[in-house]
Amino acid sequence: MADQLSPADQILSMAKALTVSVHEPFAEFLLCSSEEREFKISLLDCYHLAGHSCHAITGAYLLTAAAIEALFPETGVCVRGDVVVEFGANLTERATGPRSHIISYITGAWADSGFPGLRGHFVRKNLMSFGNTHLPKEIIRFRRVSTGTQVDLTYDPIKVLQSLDQTLPFPQSWRVEISHVLQHRSEVVVRS
């Protein structure tokens, strides 16, 4: 049945279904409702945040979901404030800025604009950095603060996209590409 859907409808269906689980300790400290401290973020939520679906946003989401799986194997739940993110690329290179917003939205790791914390706790500021010369530009390193565990990931859809019809006009070609990437998502996340 999924094959009968248009690429846009396929993307919508998969984007609604793909979710990551998040725990927000600061909301817990503030005695917020359970829905404010334990929640899921879907790929569709990320598309809404960005204003569109594209390779940059899809890749950022898929990398973050893979990082959460690797860094929080005991629960599969991302604990905001317990993740440091390092980009090999500079903030202004390619789509690093939009990708960083998606990763920040999920992990709570922000650069200079992040929450400075409360009495030394719940810090979100300076948990993300750019232009780290010890990393290749295509790498994003995710590190769990509480355990020191880290994973280096890259979004690489090239091989997955080689089999597609390259004669479609833009933006139809993008819809087909994103749909194809989501159908083969385990193949586009590369662990270094």
mmCIF file of C-alpha atoms in Angstrom:
data_model
loop_
_atom_site.group_PDB
_atom_site.id
_atom_site.type_symbol
_atom_site.label_atom_id
_atom_site.label_comp_id
_atom_site.label_asym_id
_atom_site.label_seq_id
_atom_site.Cartn_x
_atom_site.Cartn_y
_atom_site.Cartn_z
ATOM 1 C CA MET A 1 0.000 0.000 0.000
ATOM 2 C CA ALA A 2 2.890 2.381 0.774
ATOM 3 C CA ASP A 3 3.997 2.043 -2.853
ATOM 4 C CA GLN A 4 0.615 3.426 -3.961
ATOM 5 C CA LEU A 5 1.102 6.623 -1.963
ATOM 6 C CA SER A 6 2.706 9.678 -3.516
ATOM 7 C CA PRO A 7 6.267 10.430 -2.334
ATOM 8 C CA ALA A 8 4.913 13.360 -0.273
ATOM 9 C CA ASP A 9 2.361 11.104 1.435
ATOM 10 C CA GLN A 10 5.019 8.436 2.028
ATOM 11 C CA ILE A 11 7.225 11.046 3.715
ATOM 12 C CA LEU A 12 4.323 12.245 5.859
ATOM 13 C CA SER A 13 3.438 8.722 6.943
ATOM 14 C CA MET A 14 7.008 7.826 7.887
ATOM 15 C CA ALA A 15 7.696 11.226 9.498
ATOM 16 C CA LYS A 16 4.706 10.782 11.812
ATOM 17 C CA ALA A 17 5.783 7.253 12.763
ATOM 18 C CA LEU A 18 9.473 7.953 13.422
ATOM 19 C CA THR A 19 9.905 9.230 16.977
ATOM 20 C CA VAL A 20 12.613 9.613 19.583
ATOM 21 C CA SER A 21 11.922 9.581 23.324
ATOM 22 C CA VAL A 22 13.163 12.470 25.451
ATOM 23 C CA HIS A 23 13.439 13.103 29.183
ATOM 24 C CA GLU A 24 13.746 16.723 30.337
ATOM 25 C CA PRO A 25 15.263 16.807 33.863
ATOM 26 C CA PHE A 26 14.711 20.557 34.278
ATOM 27 C CA ALA A 27 10.962 20.148 33.726
ATOM 28 C CA GLU A 28 11.012 17.362 36.309
ATOM 29 C CA PHE A 29 12.808 19.652 38.798
ATOM 30 C CA LEU A 30 10.198 22.367 38.170
ATOM 31 C CA LEU A 31 7.412 19.855 38.971
ATOM 32 C CA CYS A 32 5.996 20.095 35.451
ATOM 33 C CA SER A 33 3.466 17.623 34.141
ATOM 34 C CA SER A 34 4.650 14.243 32.955
ATOM 35 C CA GLU A 35 3.915 15.335 29.374
ATOM 36 C CA GLU A 36 6.384 18.205 29.756
ATOM 37 C CA ARG A 37 9.174 16.025 31.090
ATOM 38 C CA GLU A 38 8.690 12.741 29.189
ATOM 39 C CA PHE A 39 7.735 13.051 25.532
ATOM 40 C CA LYS A 40 8.394 11.961 21.993
ATOM 41 C CA ILE A 41 9.660 14.115 19.145
ATOM 42 C CA SER A 42 8.745 12.934 15.679
ATOM 43 C CA LEU A 43 10.512 13.562 12.437
ATOM 44 C CA LEU A 44 7.374 15.479 11.449
ATOM 45 C CA ASP A 45 7.894 17.766 14.468
ATOM 46 C CA CYS A 46 11.381 18.472 13.129
ATOM 47 C CA TYR A 47 10.005 19.221 9.666
ATOM 48 C CA HIS A 48 7.595 21.659 11.310
ATOM 49 C CA LEU A 49 10.440 23.317 13.208
ATOM 50 C CA ALA A 50 12.473 23.708 10.016
ATOM 51 C CA GLY A 51 9.512 24.604 7.823
ATOM 52 C CA HIS A 52 10.140 21.824 5.307
ATOM 53 C CA SER A 53 11.515 18.349 4.744
ATOM 54 C CA CYS A 54 14.902 18.045 3.067
ATOM 55 C CA HIS A 55 18.137 16.073 3.285
ATOM 56 C CA ALA A 56 19.641 18.321 5.973
ATOM 57 C CA ILE A 57 16.689 18.020 8.352
ATOM 58 C CA THR A 58 16.085 14.335 7.628
ATOM 59 C CA GLY A 59 19.781 13.546 8.058
ATOM 60 C CA ALA A 60 20.038 15.500 11.317
ATOM 61 C CA TYR A 61 17.052 13.650 12.737
ATOM 62 C CA LEU A 62 18.307 10.218 11.647
ATOM 63 C CA LEU A 63 21.797 10.881 13.049
ATOM 64 C CA THR A 64 20.369 12.066 16.365
ATOM 65 C CA ALA A 65 18.075 9.042 16.630
ATOM 66 C CA ALA A 66 21.049 6.741 15.961
ATOM 67 C CA ALA A 67 23.150 8.620 18.524
ATOM 68 C CA ILE A 68 20.430 8.251 21.170
ATOM 69 C CA GLU A 69 20.275 4.530 20.501
ATOM 70 C CA ALA A 70 24.072 4.263 20.885
ATOM 71 C CA LEU A 71 24.443 6.567 23.903
ATOM 72 C CA PHE A 72 21.378 5.489 25.895
ATOM 73 C CA PRO A 73 21.183 1.732 25.197
ATOM 74 C CA GLU A 74 19.642 0.985 28.581
ATOM 75 C CA THR A 75 16.489 3.041 27.949
ATOM 76 C CA GLY A 76 16.602 4.471 24.437
ATOM 77 C CA VAL A 77 15.579 7.789 25.997
ATOM 78 C CA CYS A 78 17.624 10.933 25.395
ATOM 79 C CA VAL A 79 18.275 12.836 28.607
ATOM 80 C CA ARG A 80 18.496 16.517 27.739
ATOM 81 C CA GLY A 81 21.649 18.120 29.063
ATOM 82 C CA ASP A 82 23.527 14.799 29.052
ATOM 83 C CA VAL A 83 24.674 15.101 25.430
ATOM 84 C CA VAL A 84 27.530 17.158 23.971
ATOM 85 C CA VAL A 85 27.546 17.623 20.193
ATOM 86 C CA GLU A 86 30.606 18.522 18.126
ATOM 87 C CA PHE A 87 30.450 19.383 14.437
ATOM 88 C CA GLY A 88 33.471 19.083 12.202
ATOM 89 C CA ALA A 89 31.904 21.754 9.973
ATOM 90 C CA ASN A 90 31.602 25.433 10.821
ATOM 91 C CA LEU A 91 28.155 26.801 11.659
ATOM 92 C CA THR A 92 27.922 28.707 8.378
ATOM 93 C CA GLU A 93 29.018 25.817 6.139
ATOM 94 C CA ARG A 94 26.360 24.175 4.017
ATOM 95 C CA ALA A 95 23.286 23.386 6.135
ATOM 96 C CA THR A 96 25.086 23.045 9.470
ATOM 97 C CA GLY A 97 22.931 25.732 11.097
ATOM 98 C CA PRO A 98 19.578 24.108 10.302
ATOM 99 C CA ARG A 99 20.952 20.660 11.181
ATOM 100 C CA SER A 100 22.175 21.979 14.519
ATOM 101 C CA HIS A 101 18.699 23.343 15.343
ATOM 102 C CA ILE A 102 17.161 19.902 14.909
ATOM 103 C CA ILE A 103 19.841 18.269 17.045
ATOM 104 C CA SER A 104 19.451 20.972 19.712
ATOM 105 C CA TYR A 105 15.670 20.596 19.698
ATOM 106 C CA ILE A 106 15.984 16.906 20.474
ATOM 107 C CA THR A 107 19.054 16.724 22.750
ATOM 108 C CA GLY A 108 18.876 20.104 24.497
ATOM 109 C CA ALA A 109 22.519 20.750 23.509
ATOM 110 C CA TRP A 110 22.897 24.371 22.388
ATOM 111 C CA ALA A 111 25.867 26.588 21.629
ATOM 112 C CA ASP A 112 26.078 30.173 22.959
ATOM 113 C CA SER A 113 22.315 30.717 22.982
ATOM 114 C CA GLY A 114 21.537 27.809 25.298
ATOM 115 C CA PHE A 115 20.090 27.974 28.803
ATOM 116 C CA PRO A 116 22.915 28.805 31.248
ATOM 117 C CA GLY A 117 21.443 26.632 33.977
ATOM 118 C CA LEU A 118 20.140 27.106 37.484
ATOM 119 C CA ARG A 119 22.642 27.004 40.335
ATOM 120 C CA GLY A 120 25.033 24.991 38.172
ATOM 121 C CA HIS A 121 22.444 22.424 37.106
ATOM 122 C CA PHE A 122 20.432 21.901 33.909
ATOM 123 C CA VAL A 123 23.014 23.684 31.764
ATOM 124 C CA ARG A 124 22.284 23.569 28.032
ATOM 125 C CA LYS A 125 24.654 26.350 26.955
ATOM 126 C CA ASN A 126 27.970 25.449 25.289
ATOM 127 C CA LEU A 127 27.034 21.795 24.828
ATOM 128 C CA MET A 128 27.336 22.205 21.056
ATOM 129 C CA SER A 129 30.355 23.415 19.104
ATOM 130 C CA PHE A 130 31.328 23.918 15.482
ATOM 131 C CA GLY A 131 34.478 23.854 13.384
ATOM 132 C CA ASN A 132 36.194 21.240 15.509
ATOM 133 C CA THR A 133 39.396 20.638 13.584
ATOM 134 C CA HIS A 134 39.964 17.206 15.159
ATOM 135 C CA LEU A 135 36.911 15.979 13.211
ATOM 136 C CA PRO A 136 36.381 15.705 9.457
ATOM 137 C CA LYS A 137 33.810 18.249 8.244
ATOM 138 C CA GLU A 138 31.143 15.628 7.537
ATOM 139 C CA ILE A 139 31.315 14.098 11.036
ATOM 140 C CA ILE A 140 29.069 14.935 13.966
ATOM 141 C CA ARG A 141 30.286 13.587 17.299
ATOM 142 C CA PHE A 142 27.731 12.913 20.030
ATOM 143 C CA ARG A 143 29.058 12.317 23.568
ATOM 144 C CA ARG A 144 27.111 11.361 26.663
ATOM 145 C CA VAL A 145 28.372 13.471 29.551
ATOM 146 C CA SER A 146 27.481 11.033 32.358
ATOM 147 C CA THR A 147 29.301 8.047 30.826
ATOM 148 C CA GLY A 148 31.831 9.531 28.399
ATOM 149 C CA THR A 149 30.506 7.252 25.653
ATOM 150 C CA GLN A 150 30.725 8.838 22.224
ATOM 151 C CA VAL A 151 29.740 8.075 18.660
ATOM 152 C CA ASP A 152 30.845 9.720 15.407
ATOM 153 C CA LEU A 153 28.165 9.763 12.715
ATOM 154 C CA THR A 154 27.743 10.930 9.127
ATOM 155 C CA TYR A 155 24.678 11.205 6.916
ATOM 156 C CA ASP A 156 25.551 9.713 3.528
ATOM 157 C CA PRO A 157 22.626 9.050 1.162
ATOM 158 C CA ILE A 158 24.711 8.784 -2.038
ATOM 159 C CA LYS A 159 24.616 4.978 -2.465
ATOM 160 C CA VAL A 160 20.932 4.782 -1.582
ATOM 161 C CA LEU A 161 20.041 7.441 -4.139
ATOM 162 C CA GLN A 162 22.043 5.985 -7.054
ATOM 163 C CA SER A 163 19.210 3.685 -8.074
ATOM 164 C CA LEU A 164 16.660 6.493 -8.475
ATOM 165 C CA ASP A 165 15.349 8.045 -11.669
ATOM 166 C CA GLN A 166 17.416 11.204 -12.019
ATOM 167 C CA THR A 167 15.207 12.755 -14.723
ATOM 168 C CA LEU A 168 12.512 14.107 -12.415
ATOM 169 C CA PRO A 169 12.363 17.892 -12.133
ATOM 170 C CA PHE A 170 12.998 19.689 -8.873
ATOM 171 C CA PRO A 171 11.217 19.693 -6.389
ATOM 172 C CA GLN A 172 9.576 16.367 -7.323
ATOM 173 C CA SER A 173 13.027 14.788 -7.331
ATOM 174 C CA TRP A 174 13.535 15.850 -3.708
ATOM 175 C CA ARG A 175 10.266 14.273 -2.584
ATOM 176 C CA VAL A 176 11.311 10.994 -4.198
ATOM 177 C CA GLU A 177 14.800 11.219 -2.665
ATOM 178 C CA ILE A 178 13.592 11.928 0.876
ATOM 179 C CA SER A 179 11.000 9.167 0.659
ATOM 180 C CA HIS A 180 13.670 6.742 -0.570
ATOM 181 C CA VAL A 181 16.091 7.783 2.203
ATOM 182 C CA LEU A 182 13.426 7.182 4.851
ATOM 183 C CA GLN A 183 12.675 3.757 3.421
ATOM 184 C CA HIS A 184 16.407 2.913 3.609
ATOM 185 C CA ARG A 185 17.287 4.942 6.706
ATOM 186 C CA SER A 186 19.601 2.358 8.269
ATOM 187 C CA GLU A 187 21.812 2.577 5.191
ATOM 188 C CA VAL A 188 22.317 6.365 5.232
ATOM 189 C CA VAL A 189 23.630 6.674 8.792
ATOM 190 C CA VAL A 190 27.344 5.873 8.803
ATOM 191 C CA ARG A 191 29.181 5.228 12.044
ATOM 192 C CA SER A 192 32.884 6.072 12.012
#
